[in-house]
PDB file of C-alpha atoms in Angstrom:
ATOM      1  CA  MET A 131       0.000   0.000   0.000  1.00 95.00           C
ATOM      2  CA  ARG A 132       1.019   3.621  -0.533  1.00 97.00           C
ATOM      3  CA  ILE A 133       1.388   5.107   2.949  1.00 98.00           C
ATOM      4  CA  VAL A 134       2.151   8.471   4.531  1.00 98.00           C
ATOM      5  CA  PHE A 135       3.405   8.180   8.109  1.00 98.00           C
ATOM      6  CA  MET A 136       2.961  10.872  10.762  1.00 98.00           C
ATOM      7  CA  GLY A 137       4.637  10.739  14.177  1.00 98.00           C
ATOM      8  CA  ALA A 138       7.286  12.236  16.415  1.00 97.00           C
ATOM      9  CA  PRO A 139       8.448  10.446  19.601  1.00 97.00           C
ATOM     10  CA  GLU A 140      10.359   7.218  20.156  1.00 97.00           C
ATOM     11  CA  PHE A 141       7.024   5.472  20.750  1.00 98.00           C
ATOM     12  CA  ALA A 142       6.226   5.857  17.018  1.00 98.00           C
ATOM     13  CA  VAL A 143       9.533   4.537  15.656  1.00 98.00           C
ATOM     14  CA  PRO A 144       8.821   0.760  15.889  1.00 98.00           C
ATOM     15  CA  THR A 145       5.608   1.268  13.897  1.00 98.00           C
ATOM     16  CA  LEU A 146       7.392   3.181  11.133  1.00 98.00           C
ATOM     17  CA  ARG A 147      10.060   0.479  10.888  1.00 98.00           C
ATOM     18  CA  ALA A 148       7.483  -2.334  10.894  1.00 98.00           C
ATOM     19  CA  ILE A 149       5.492  -0.755   8.052  1.00 98.00           C
ATOM     20  CA  PHE A 150       8.670  -0.289   6.035  1.00 98.00           C
ATOM     21  CA  ARG A 151       9.892  -3.853   6.678  1.00 97.00           C
ATOM     22  CA  ASP A 152       6.500  -5.279   5.687  1.00 97.00           C
ATOM     23  CA  GLY A 153       7.044  -3.986   2.161  1.00 96.00           C
ATOM     24  CA  HIS A 154       4.618  -1.066   2.066  1.00 96.00           C
ATOM     25  CA  ALA A 155       5.620   2.019   0.104  1.00 97.00           C
ATOM     26  CA  VAL A 156       6.188   4.743   2.703  1.00 98.00           C
ATOM     27  CA  LEU A 157       5.941   7.828   0.496  1.00 98.00           C
ATOM     28  CA  ALA A 158       6.744  10.463   3.101  1.00 98.00           C
ATOM     29  CA  VAL A 159       7.107  10.953   6.826  1.00 98.00           C
ATOM     30  CA  TYR A 160       5.603  13.975   8.560  1.00 98.00           C
ATOM     31  CA  THR A 161       7.039  14.946  11.927  1.00 98.00           C
ATOM     32  CA  ARG A 162       7.682  17.952  14.170  1.00 96.00           C
ATOM     33  CA  SER A 163      10.333  20.507  13.255  1.00 94.00           C
ATOM     34  CA  PRO A 164      13.830  20.155  14.762  1.00 93.00           C
ATOM     35  CA  LYS A 165      14.295  22.171  17.954  1.00 88.00           C
ATOM     36  CA  PRO A 166      17.247  23.408  20.000  1.00 84.00           C
ATOM     37  CA  GLY A 167      18.376  20.769  22.494  1.00 75.00           C
ATOM     38  CA  GLY A 168      21.281  19.546  24.568  1.00 68.00           C
ATOM     39  CA  ARG A 169      22.301  20.873  27.973  1.00 68.00           C
ATOM     40  CA  ARG A 170      22.824  24.409  26.660  1.00 68.00           C
ATOM     41  CA  GLY A 171      20.270  24.345  23.884  1.00 68.00           C
ATOM     42  CA  LEU A 172      22.987  24.639  21.238  1.00 71.00           C
ATOM     43  CA  GLU A 173      22.231  21.389  19.407  1.00 82.00           C
ATOM     44  CA  ILE A 174      19.449  21.088  16.851  1.00 86.00           C
ATOM     45  CA  LYS A 175      17.482  17.989  17.844  1.00 93.00           C
ATOM     46  CA  LYS A 176      15.415  16.084  15.328  1.00 96.00           C
ATOM     47  CA  THR A 177      12.543  13.946  16.520  1.00 97.00           C
ATOM     48  CA  PRO A 178      13.225  10.201  16.846  1.00 98.00           C
ATOM     49  CA  VAL A 179      10.858   9.609  13.922  1.00 98.00           C
ATOM     50  CA  HIS A 180      12.799  12.120  11.797  1.00 98.00           C
ATOM     51  CA  GLU A 181      16.077  10.318  12.507  1.00 98.00           C
ATOM     52  CA  ALA A 182      14.554   6.892  11.822  1.00 98.00           C
ATOM     53  CA  ALA A 183      13.057   8.067   8.513  1.00 98.00           C
ATOM     54  CA  GLU A 184      16.398   9.423   7.335  1.00 98.00           C
ATOM     55  CA  LEU A 185      18.071   6.084   8.087  1.00 98.00           C
ATOM     56  CA  LEU A 186      15.368   4.417   5.972  1.00 98.00           C
ATOM     57  CA  ARG A 187      15.859   7.075   3.259  1.00 98.00           C
ATOM     58  CA  ILE A 188      12.257   8.216   3.384  1.00 98.00           C
ATOM     59  CA  PRO A 189      11.508  11.879   2.553  1.00 98.00           C
ATOM     60  CA  VAL A 190      10.740  13.915   5.689  1.00 98.00           C
ATOM     61  CA  LEU A 191       8.442  16.931   5.922  1.00 98.00           C
ATOM     62  CA  THR A 192       8.133  19.166   8.994  1.00 97.00           C
ATOM     63  CA  PRO A 193       5.321  21.678   8.387  1.00 96.00           C
ATOM     64  CA  ALA A 194       4.317  23.814  11.364  1.00 93.00           C
ATOM     65  CA  THR A 195       0.664  23.412  10.357  1.00 92.00           C
ATOM     66  CA  LEU A 196      -1.440  21.536   7.829  1.00 93.00           C
ATOM     67  CA  LYS A 197      -4.101  24.213   7.625  1.00 92.00           C
ATOM     68  CA  SER A 198      -2.713  26.121   4.641  1.00 93.00           C
ATOM     69  CA  GLU A 199      -3.865  25.268   1.133  1.00 94.00           C
ATOM     70  CA  ALA A 200      -0.250  24.958  -0.015  1.00 95.00           C
ATOM     71  CA  GLU A 201       0.481  22.253   2.577  1.00 95.00           C
ATOM     72  CA  ARG A 202      -2.746  20.464   1.711  1.00 95.00           C
ATOM     73  CA  ASP A 203      -1.740  20.414  -1.950  1.00 95.00           C
ATOM     74  CA  VAL A 204       1.618  18.883  -1.026  1.00 96.00           C
ATOM     75  CA  PHE A 205      -0.141  16.284   1.091  1.00 97.00           C
ATOM     76  CA  ARG A 206      -2.608  15.382  -1.645  1.00 95.00           C
ATOM     77  CA  SER A 207       0.244  15.042  -4.147  1.00 96.00           C
ATOM     78  CA  HIS A 208       1.463  11.904  -2.350  1.00 97.00           C
ATOM     79  CA  ALA A 209      -1.722  10.107  -3.486  1.00 96.00           C
ATOM     80  CA  ALA A 210      -1.569   7.885  -0.419  1.00 97.00           C
ATOM     81  CA  ASP A 211      -3.886   4.928   0.067  1.00 97.00           C
ATOM     82  CA  VAL A 212      -3.823   5.439   3.827  1.00 98.00           C
ATOM     83  CA  VAL A 213      -2.144   7.599   6.463  1.00 98.00           C
ATOM     84  CA  VAL A 214      -0.787   6.093   9.687  1.00 98.00           C
ATOM     85  CA  VAL A 215      -0.583   8.500  12.644  1.00 98.00           C
ATOM     86  CA  VAL A 216       1.279   7.724  15.868  1.00 98.00           C
ATOM     87  CA  ALA A 217       1.675  10.547  18.414  1.00 96.00           C
ATOM     88  CA  TYR A 218       2.134  13.204  15.731  1.00 96.00           C
ATOM     89  CA  GLY A 219       1.162  16.138  17.931  1.00 90.00           C
ATOM     90  CA  LEU A 220      -0.625  18.266  15.310  1.00 90.00           C
ATOM     91  CA  LEU A 221      -4.346  18.320  14.622  1.00 89.00           C
ATOM     92  CA  LEU A 222      -5.328  17.096  11.172  1.00 94.00           C
ATOM     93  CA  PRO A 223      -7.900  19.258   9.350  1.00 94.00           C
ATOM     94  CA  THR A 224     -10.899  17.594   7.718  1.00 94.00           C
ATOM     95  CA  GLN A 225      -9.367  18.021   4.255  1.00 94.00           C
ATOM     96  CA  ILE A 226      -6.358  15.953   5.350  1.00 96.00           C
ATOM     97  CA  LEU A 227      -8.466  13.286   7.075  1.00 96.00           C
ATOM     98  CA  GLU A 228     -10.554  12.813   3.947  1.00 94.00           C
ATOM     99  CA  ALA A 229      -7.715  12.898   1.391  1.00 95.00           C
ATOM    100  CA  PRO A 230      -6.482   9.260   1.404  1.00 96.00           C
ATOM    101  CA  ARG A 231      -8.747   6.537   0.038  1.00 92.00           C
ATOM    102  CA  GLY A 232      -8.464   4.449   3.199  1.00 94.00           C
ATOM    103  CA  GLY A 233      -8.605   7.393   5.576  1.00 95.00           C
ATOM    104  CA  CYS A 234      -6.214   8.133   8.434  1.00 97.00           C
ATOM    105  CA  LEU A 235      -5.435   5.425  10.974  1.00 98.00           C
ATOM    106  CA  ASN A 236      -4.292   6.343  14.474  1.00 98.00           C
ATOM    107  CA  LEU A 237      -2.503   4.150  17.017  1.00 97.00           C
ATOM    108  CA  HIS A 238      -3.712   5.249  20.440  1.00 97.00           C
ATOM    109  CA  ALA A 239      -2.193   3.877  23.647  1.00 98.00           C
ATOM    110  CA  SER A 240      -5.371   3.245  25.640  1.00 98.00           C
ATOM    111  CA  LEU A 241      -8.591   1.259  25.568  1.00 98.00           C
ATOM    112  CA  LEU A 242     -10.936   3.825  24.085  1.00 98.00           C
ATOM    113  CA  PRO A 243     -13.105   5.606  25.050  1.00 98.00           C
ATOM    114  CA  ARG A 244     -11.100   5.586  28.282  1.00 98.00           C
ATOM    115  CA  TRP A 245      -8.181   8.022  28.251  1.00 98.00           C
ATOM    116  CA  ARG A 246      -8.662   9.981  25.093  1.00 97.00           C
ATOM    117  CA  GLY A 247      -6.051  12.704  24.813  1.00 95.00           C
ATOM    118  CA  ALA A 248      -2.380  13.492  25.289  1.00 94.00           C
ATOM    119  CA  ALA A 249      -1.164  11.323  28.190  1.00 97.00           C
ATOM    120  CA  PRO A 250      -3.108   8.037  28.194  1.00 98.00           C
ATOM    121  CA  ILE A 251      -0.331   5.804  29.568  1.00 98.00           C
ATOM    122  CA  GLN A 252       0.548   8.128  32.441  1.00 98.00           C
ATOM    123  CA  ARG A 253      -3.083   8.709  33.383  1.00 98.00           C
ATOM    124  CA  ALA A 254      -3.909   5.005  33.354  1.00 98.00           C
ATOM    125  CA  ILE A 255      -1.078   4.237  35.785  1.00 98.00           C
ATOM    126  CA  ILE A 256      -1.827   7.204  38.041  1.00 98.00           C
ATOM    127  CA  ALA A 257      -5.483   6.159  38.210  1.00 98.00           C
ATOM    128  CA  GLY A 258      -4.527   2.618  39.230  1.00 98.00           C
ATOM    129  CA  ASP A 259      -5.980   0.957  36.115  1.00 98.00           C
ATOM    130  CA  VAL A 260      -5.289  -2.780  35.992  1.00 98.00           C
ATOM    131  CA  ASP A 261      -4.920  -2.810  32.228  1.00 98.00           C
ATOM    132  CA  THR A 262      -4.322  -0.614  29.211  1.00 98.00           C
ATOM    133  CA  GLY A 263      -3.623  -1.399  25.577  1.00 98.00           C
ATOM    134  CA  VAL A 264      -3.429  -0.132  22.013  1.00 98.00           C
ATOM    135  CA  ASP A 265      -6.319   0.716  19.714  1.00 98.00           C
ATOM    136  CA  LEU A 266      -6.042   1.044  15.931  1.00 98.00           C
ATOM    137  CA  MET A 267      -8.752   3.522  15.028  1.00 98.00           C
ATOM    138  CA  ARG A 268      -9.934   5.474  12.007  1.00 97.00           C
ATOM    139  CA  MET A 269      -9.551   9.157  12.772  1.00 97.00           C
ATOM    140  CA  LYS A 270     -12.381  11.646  12.968  1.00 94.00           C
ATOM    141  CA  GLU A 271     -12.149  15.386  13.372  1.00 90.00           C
ATOM    142  CA  ARG A 272     -12.876  15.232  17.118  1.00 91.00           C
ATOM    143  CA  LEU A 273      -9.976  13.994  19.244  1.00 92.00           C
ATOM    144  CA  ASP A 274      -9.739  10.188  19.595  1.00 96.00           C
ATOM    145  CA  THR A 275     -13.424   9.596  18.811  1.00 96.00           C
ATOM    146  CA  GLY A 276     -13.103   7.433  15.709  1.00 97.00           C
ATOM    147  CA  PRO A 277     -14.216   3.815  15.302  1.00 98.00           C
ATOM    148  CA  VAL A 278     -11.809   1.083  16.419  1.00 98.00           C
ATOM    149  CA  GLY A 279     -10.608  -1.635  14.047  1.00 98.00           C
ATOM    150  CA  LEU A 280      -8.127  -3.605  16.163  1.00 98.00           C
ATOM    151  CA  ARG A 281      -7.278  -3.709  19.861  1.00 98.00           C
ATOM    152  CA  GLU A 282      -4.773  -5.415  22.113  1.00 98.00           C
ATOM    153  CA  VAL A 283      -5.216  -5.377  25.888  1.00 98.00           C
ATOM    154  CA  VAL A 284      -2.122  -5.258  28.113  1.00 98.00           C
ATOM    155  CA  PRO A 285      -2.117  -5.683  31.924  1.00 98.00           C
ATOM    156  CA  ILE A 286      -0.482  -3.041  34.121  1.00 98.00           C
ATOM    157  CA  GLN A 287       1.624  -4.612  36.861  1.00 97.00           C
ATOM    158  CA  PRO A 288       2.250  -2.878  40.230  1.00 97.00           C
ATOM    159  CA  GLU A 289       5.932  -2.432  39.328  1.00 97.00           C
ATOM    160  CA  ASP A 290       5.244  -0.910  35.900  1.00 98.00           C
ATOM    161  CA  THR A 291       6.351   2.649  35.212  1.00 98.00           C
ATOM    162  CA  ALA A 292       5.108   4.819  32.357  1.00 98.00           C
ATOM    163  CA  GLY A 293       8.458   4.301  30.648  1.00 98.00           C
ATOM    164  CA  ALA A 294       8.203   0.516  30.826  1.00 98.00           C
ATOM    165  CA  VAL A 295       4.592   0.436  29.613  1.00 98.00           C
ATOM    166  CA  THR A 296       5.386   2.861  26.789  1.00 98.00           C
ATOM    167  CA  ARG A 297       8.163   0.605  25.492  1.00 98.00           C
ATOM    168  CA  ARG A 298       5.904  -2.447  25.687  1.00 98.00           C
ATOM    169  CA  LEU A 299       3.023  -0.751  23.907  1.00 98.00           C
ATOM    170  CA  ALA A 300       5.300   0.656  21.190  1.00 98.00           C
ATOM    171  CA  GLU A 301       6.195  -2.857  20.055  1.00 98.00           C
ATOM    172  CA  ILE A 302       2.569  -3.998  20.260  1.00 98.00           C
ATOM    173  CA  ALA A 303       1.449  -0.959  18.249  1.00 98.00           C
ATOM    174  CA  ALA A 304       3.904  -1.841  15.494  1.00 98.00           C
ATOM    175  CA  LYS A 305       2.570  -5.400  15.166  1.00 98.00           C
ATOM    176  CA  LEU A 306      -1.032  -4.216  15.365  1.00 98.00           C
ATOM    177  CA  THR A 307      -0.458  -1.716  12.560  1.00 98.00           C
ATOM    178  CA  VAL A 308       0.974  -4.331  10.213  1.00 98.00           C
ATOM    179  CA  ARG A 309      -1.992  -6.620  10.944  1.00 98.00           C
ATOM    180  CA  GLY A 310      -4.398  -3.777  10.324  1.00 98.00           C
ATOM    181  CA  LEU A 311      -2.817  -2.659   7.056  1.00 98.00           C
ATOM    182  CA  ASN A 312      -2.745  -6.197   5.720  1.00 97.00           C
ATOM    183  CA  ALA A 313      -6.394  -6.689   6.675  1.00 97.00           C
ATOM    184  CA  MET A 314      -7.298  -3.360   5.059  1.00 96.00           C
ATOM    185  CA  GLU A 315      -5.465  -4.365   1.882  1.00 94.00           C
ATOM    186  CA  HIS A 316      -7.592  -7.516   1.712  1.00 94.00           C
ATOM    187  CA  GLY A 317     -10.814  -5.726   2.592  1.00 93.00           C
ATOM    188  CA  SER A 318     -11.295  -7.524   5.902  1.00 96.00           C
ATOM    189  CA  LEU A 319     -10.640  -4.730   8.437  1.00 96.00           C
ATOM    190  CA  GLU A 320     -13.900  -3.818  10.160  1.00 97.00           C
ATOM    191  CA  PHE A 321     -14.396  -0.817  12.434  1.00 97.00           C
ATOM    192  CA  ARG A 322     -16.771  -0.456  15.373  1.00 97.00           C
ATOM    193  CA  GLU A 323     -17.904   2.814  16.873  1.00 97.00           C
ATOM    194  CA  GLN A 324     -16.696   3.599  20.369  1.00 97.00           C
ATOM    195  CA  SER A 325     -19.046   3.307  23.317  1.00 95.00           C
ATOM    196  CA  SER A 326     -20.575   6.524  24.602  1.00 93.00           C
ATOM    197  CA  PHE A 327     -20.019   5.288  28.165  1.00 95.00           C
ATOM    198  CA  GLY A 328     -16.786   5.474  30.138  1.00 95.00           C
ATOM    199  CA  VAL A 329     -15.359   8.447  28.268  1.00 97.00           C
ATOM    200  CA  CYS A 330     -12.523  10.220  30.082  1.00 96.00           C
ATOM    201  CA  TYR A 331      -9.643  12.437  29.014  1.00 97.00           C
ATOM    202  CA  ALA A 332      -5.919  12.049  29.571  1.00 97.00           C
ATOM    203  CA  HIS A 333      -4.947  15.685  29.903  1.00 95.00           C
ATOM    204  CA  LYS A 334      -1.294  16.607  29.446  1.00 94.00           C
ATOM    205  CA  ILE A 335       0.768  16.177  32.622  1.00 94.00           C
ATOM    206  CA  GLY A 336       1.354  19.529  34.310  1.00 91.00           C
ATOM    207  CA  LYS A 337       4.464  20.444  36.291  1.00 86.00           C
ATOM    208  CA  ASP A 338       2.254  21.278  39.265  1.00 90.00           C
ATOM    209  CA  GLU A 339       1.224  17.600  39.474  1.00 94.00           C
ATOM    210  CA  ALA A 340       4.694  16.218  40.104  1.00 96.00           C
ATOM    211  CA  GLU A 341       5.115  16.906  43.826  1.00 96.00           C
ATOM    212  CA  ILE A 342       4.183  13.999  46.100  1.00 97.00           C
ATOM    213  CA  ASP A 343       1.438  14.413  48.672  1.00 95.00           C
ATOM    214  CA  TRP A 344       2.531  12.068  51.463  1.00 96.00           C
ATOM    215  CA  THR A 345      -0.870  12.225  53.172  1.00 96.00           C
ATOM    216  CA  ARG A 346      -2.293   9.993  50.440  1.00 97.00           C
ATOM    217  CA  GLY A 347      -2.352   6.200  50.635  1.00 97.00           C
ATOM    218  CA  ALA A 348       0.725   4.165  49.753  1.00 98.00           C
ATOM    219  CA  ALA A 349      -0.752   2.553  46.614  1.00 98.00           C
ATOM    220  CA  GLU A 350      -1.931   5.925  45.320  1.00 98.00           C
ATOM    221  CA  ILE A 351       1.521   7.447  45.872  1.00 98.00           C
ATOM    222  CA  ARG A 352       3.232   4.507  44.170  1.00 98.00           C
ATOM    223  CA  ASN A 353       0.909   4.899  41.167  1.00 98.00           C
ATOM    224  CA  HIS A 354       1.666   8.621  41.066  1.00 98.00           C
ATOM    225  CA  ILE A 355       5.411   7.925  41.117  1.00 98.00           C
ATOM    226  CA  HIS A 356       5.227   5.252  38.424  1.00 98.00           C
ATOM    227  CA  GLY A 357       2.877   7.271  36.222  1.00 98.00           C
ATOM    228  CA  LEU A 358       5.388  10.140  36.072  1.00 98.00           C
ATOM    229  CA  SER A 359       8.500   7.968  35.679  1.00 98.00           C
ATOM    230  CA  PRO A 360      10.872   8.667  34.051  1.00 96.00           C
ATOM    231  CA  ARG A 361       9.506  12.032  32.899  1.00 93.00           C
ATOM    232  CA  PRO A 362       8.780  14.485  34.326  1.00 94.00           C
ATOM    233  CA  GLY A 363       9.473  12.479  37.499  1.00 95.00           C
ATOM    234  CA  SER A 364       7.579  12.893  40.756  1.00 97.00           C
ATOM    235  CA  PHE A 365       9.519  14.580  43.531  1.00 96.00           C
ATOM    236  CA  SER A 366       9.650  15.582  47.148  1.00 96.00           C
ATOM    237  CA  ASN A 367      12.008  17.793  49.130  1.00 95.00           C
ATOM    238  CA  LEU A 368      14.458  16.615  51.773  1.00 91.00           C
ATOM    239  CA  SER A 369      16.926  18.541  53.921  1.00 84.00           C
ATOM    240  CA  ILE A 370      20.409  17.108  53.297  1.00 77.00           C
ATOM    241  CA  GLY A 371      23.487  18.791  54.755  1.00 73.00           C
ATOM    242  CA  GLY A 372      21.589  21.924  55.680  1.00 76.00           C
ATOM    243  CA  ARG A 373      20.002  22.500  52.294  1.00 81.00           C
ATOM    244  CA  LEU A 374      16.678  21.499  50.820  1.00 87.00           C
ATOM    245  CA  GLU A 375      17.099  19.190  47.830  1.00 89.00           C
ATOM    246  CA  ARG A 376      14.445  18.133  45.363  1.00 92.00           C
ATOM    247  CA  ILE A 377      14.617  14.332  45.202  1.00 94.00           C
ATOM    248  CA  LYS A 378      13.088  12.694  42.167  1.00 96.00           C
ATOM    249  CA  ILE A 379      11.506   9.342  42.965  1.00 97.00           C
ATOM    250  CA  LEU A 380      11.332   7.007  39.981  1.00 98.00           C
ATOM    251  CA  ARG A 381      10.263   3.601  41.323  1.00 98.00           C
ATOM    252  CA  ALA A 382       8.672   2.429  44.563  1.00 98.00           C
ATOM    253  CA  GLU A 383       6.845  -0.469  46.155  1.00 98.00           C
ATOM    254  CA  VAL A 384       4.122  -0.585  48.794  1.00 98.00           C
ATOM    255  CA  THR A 385       5.026  -1.934  52.244  1.00 97.00           C
ATOM    256  CA  GLY A 386       3.055  -2.546  55.444  1.00 92.00           C
ATOM    257  CA  ALA A 387       4.942  -0.040  57.630  1.00 94.00           C
ATOM    258  CA  ASN A 388       3.286   2.973  59.236  1.00 94.00           C
ATOM    259  CA  GLY A 389       4.351   6.350  60.589  1.00 95.00           C
ATOM    260  CA  THR A 390       3.946  10.098  60.233  1.00 95.00           C
ATOM    261  CA  PRO A 391       3.428  10.874  56.517  1.00 96.00           C
ATOM    262  CA  GLY A 392       6.677  11.744  54.739  1.00 95.00           C
ATOM    263  CA  THR A 393       8.952  10.325  57.461  1.00 95.00           C
ATOM    264  CA  ILE A 394      11.923   8.125  56.505  1.00 94.00           C
ATOM    265  CA  LEU A 395      11.431   4.996  58.625  1.00 94.00           C
ATOM    266  CA  ASP A 396      14.612   3.006  57.921  1.00 91.00           C
ATOM    267  CA  ASP A 397      17.854   2.934  55.938  1.00 88.00           C
ATOM    268  CA  GLU A 398      16.072   1.033  53.127  1.00 91.00           C
ATOM    269  CA  MET A 399      14.284   4.322  52.314  1.00 94.00           C
ATOM    270  CA  THR A 400      10.888   3.263  53.541  1.00 96.00           C
ATOM    271  CA  VAL A 401       8.732   6.393  53.740  1.00 97.00           C
ATOM    272  CA  ALA A 402       5.473   6.622  55.672  1.00 97.00           C
ATOM    273  CA  CYS A 403       2.318   7.640  53.800  1.00 97.00           C
ATOM    274  CA  GLY A 404      -1.153   8.646  54.949  1.00 97.00           C
ATOM    275  CA  ASP A 405      -2.049   4.947  54.884  1.00 97.00           C
ATOM    276  CA  GLY A 406       0.841   2.451  54.871  1.00 97.00           C
ATOM    277  CA  ALA A 407       4.257   3.224  53.419  1.00 98.00           C
ATOM    278  CA  ILE A 408       6.353   2.922  50.274  1.00 98.00           C
ATOM    279  CA  ARG A 409       9.924   1.781  49.843  1.00 98.00           C
ATOM    280  CA  ILE A 410      11.846   3.902  47.354  1.00 97.00           C
ATOM    281  CA  ILE A 411      13.501   1.517  44.889  1.00 97.00           C
ATOM    282  CA  GLU A 412      15.065   4.155  42.627  1.00 97.00           C
ATOM    283  CA  GLY A 413      15.532   7.890  42.953  1.00 96.00           C
ATOM    284  CA  GLN A 414      17.734  10.769  41.876  1.00 94.00           C
ATOM    285  CA  ARG A 415      19.476  13.452  43.902  1.00 89.00           C
ATOM    286  CA  ALA A 416      20.447  16.848  42.569  1.00 81.00           C
ATOM    287  CA  GLY A 417      23.240  16.672  40.002  1.00 84.00           C
ATOM    288  CA  ARG A 418      23.518  12.883  40.184  1.00 90.00           C
ATOM    289  CA  ALA A 419      22.450   9.884  38.147  1.00 93.00           C
ATOM    290  CA  ALA A 420      19.495   7.733  39.156  1.00 94.00           C
ATOM    291  CA  MET A 421      20.431   5.369  41.976  1.00 95.00           C
ATOM    292  CA  PRO A 422      18.923   2.685  44.230  1.00 95.00           C
ATOM    293  CA  GLY A 423      16.732   4.089  46.997  1.00 92.00           C
ATOM    294  CA  PRO A 424      19.064   3.296  49.925  1.00 90.00           C
ATOM    295  CA  ASP A 425      21.954   5.042  48.124  1.00 90.00           C
ATOM    296  CA  ILE A 426      20.074   8.354  48.153  1.00 86.00           C
ATOM    297  CA  VAL A 427      20.913   8.921  51.807  1.00 79.00           C
ATOM    298  CA  ARG A 428      23.900   6.595  52.236  1.00 78.00           C
ATOM    299  CA  GLY A 429      26.666   8.386  54.106  1.00 68.00           C
ATOM    300  CA  GLU A 430      24.403  11.251  55.180  1.00 71.00           C
ATOM    301  CA  GLN A 431      23.993  11.944  58.869  1.00 63.00           C
ATOM    302  CA  ALA A 432      20.766  12.015  60.870  1.00 60.00           C
ATOM    303  CA  LEU A 433      18.394  11.277  57.955  1.00 77.00           C
ATOM    304  CA  LEU A 434      16.667   8.368  59.655  1.00 77.00           C
ATOM    305  CA  GLY A 435      13.515   9.953  60.979  1.00 83.00           C
ATOM    306  CA  ALA A 436      13.829  12.972  58.689  1.00 89.00           C
ATOM    307  CA  THR A 437      10.703  14.075  56.838  1.00 91.00           C
ATOM    308  CA  PHE A 438      10.118  14.877  53.192  1.00 93.00           C
ATOM    309  CA  MET A 439       8.499  18.298  52.976  1.00 87.00           C
ATOM    310  CA  ARG A 440       7.232  20.927  50.594  1.00 77.00           C
ATOM    311  CA  ALA A 441       9.610  23.729  49.626  1.00 68.00           C
ATOM    312  CA  GLY A 442       9.214  26.650  52.011  1.00 58.00           C
ATOM    313  CA  LYS A 443       7.805  24.448  54.798  1.00 56.00           C
ATOM    314  CA  SER A 444      11.118  23.937  56.589  1.00 46.00           C
ATOM    315  CA  SER A 445      11.401  24.917  60.240  1.00 40.00           C
ATOM    316  CA  SER A 446      15.196  25.354  60.120  1.00 37.00           C
ATOM    317  CA  PRO A 447      16.824  28.633  58.949  1.00 31.00           C
ATOM    318  CA  LEU A 448      19.635  26.590  57.374  1.00 29.00           C
ATOM    319  CA  GLN A 449      17.326  24.771  54.929  1.00 32.00           C
ATOM    320  CA  VAL A 450      17.063  27.496  52.322  1.00 28.00           C
ATOM    321  CA  GLN A 451      19.194  26.386  49.393  1.00 32.00           C
ATOM    322  CA  PHE A 452      17.306  24.479  46.696  1.00 30.00           C
ATOM    323  CA  GLN A 453      18.714  22.099  44.087  1.00 37.00           C
ATOM    324  CA  ASP A 454      16.881  20.384  41.233  1.00 43.00           C
ATOM    325  CA  PRO A 455      18.242  17.093  39.866  1.00 45.00           C
ATOM    326  CA  SER A 456      17.028  17.720  36.346  1.00 41.00           C
TER     327      SER A 456
END
């Protein structure tokens, strides 16, 4: 089939490669424009999809919008049978959605209609969902409302982070796309409208959501940590050596301990919650690489019994310097 591919992040790369390997003619790849990157913003960073397309020698286009008539003419000139969209990040106007004979197919990382929107994997984990998955849907003008052709359900384990689930679903999405395209080519891909019940939206993760509220239950805090891991990373503040550091917490497990919320209970980095406790498995101090939980405070004095706190809540005049690990 003649295919135009649209995507940007690493999540979309396995699907692009799978389509190419399956022998379809990938006419062009649309992705986001390169942006300044690196520690000082001096490097020009292409999206992972851009880099993958260049390795496959597929033409790459990076329009800022598809709303202009000139860009629509370019798009129509590809004469694609179908468009495959995976986390592209730009809205597709009706004229684009209706241009290819087979329409535009979208790989969405949730079980629609649950978690329509920008952050379905993170929201599913934060909410404590027991499963998620990938839907292959035909796109409509309204966000993530189109009929679903194929679906694969994937369980979410207590130890799963958003990063781990994203990698797993990326590979599943690639296989699902190849199945769907082959079925479409043979006229056997059927679509079913989404249910009108159970609709919810996975709004983009805001920076103001990242700080941990230790008064919540242990399972809820673990889900919050895992849903934001590795990025942006949940955090809490701890006084170390007379200064308040922002500690990113990347992985945790629920334990049966109890104590005052936010208090470090032992040298295994067990921290009391509003109900129960978590053990920090992996975290990151300011200016350091990610490390096992116990190593966060190894060698530091008087941290057993210390309490994670919000910035500005310290009772000591020495705890005024603030460091961010990112």
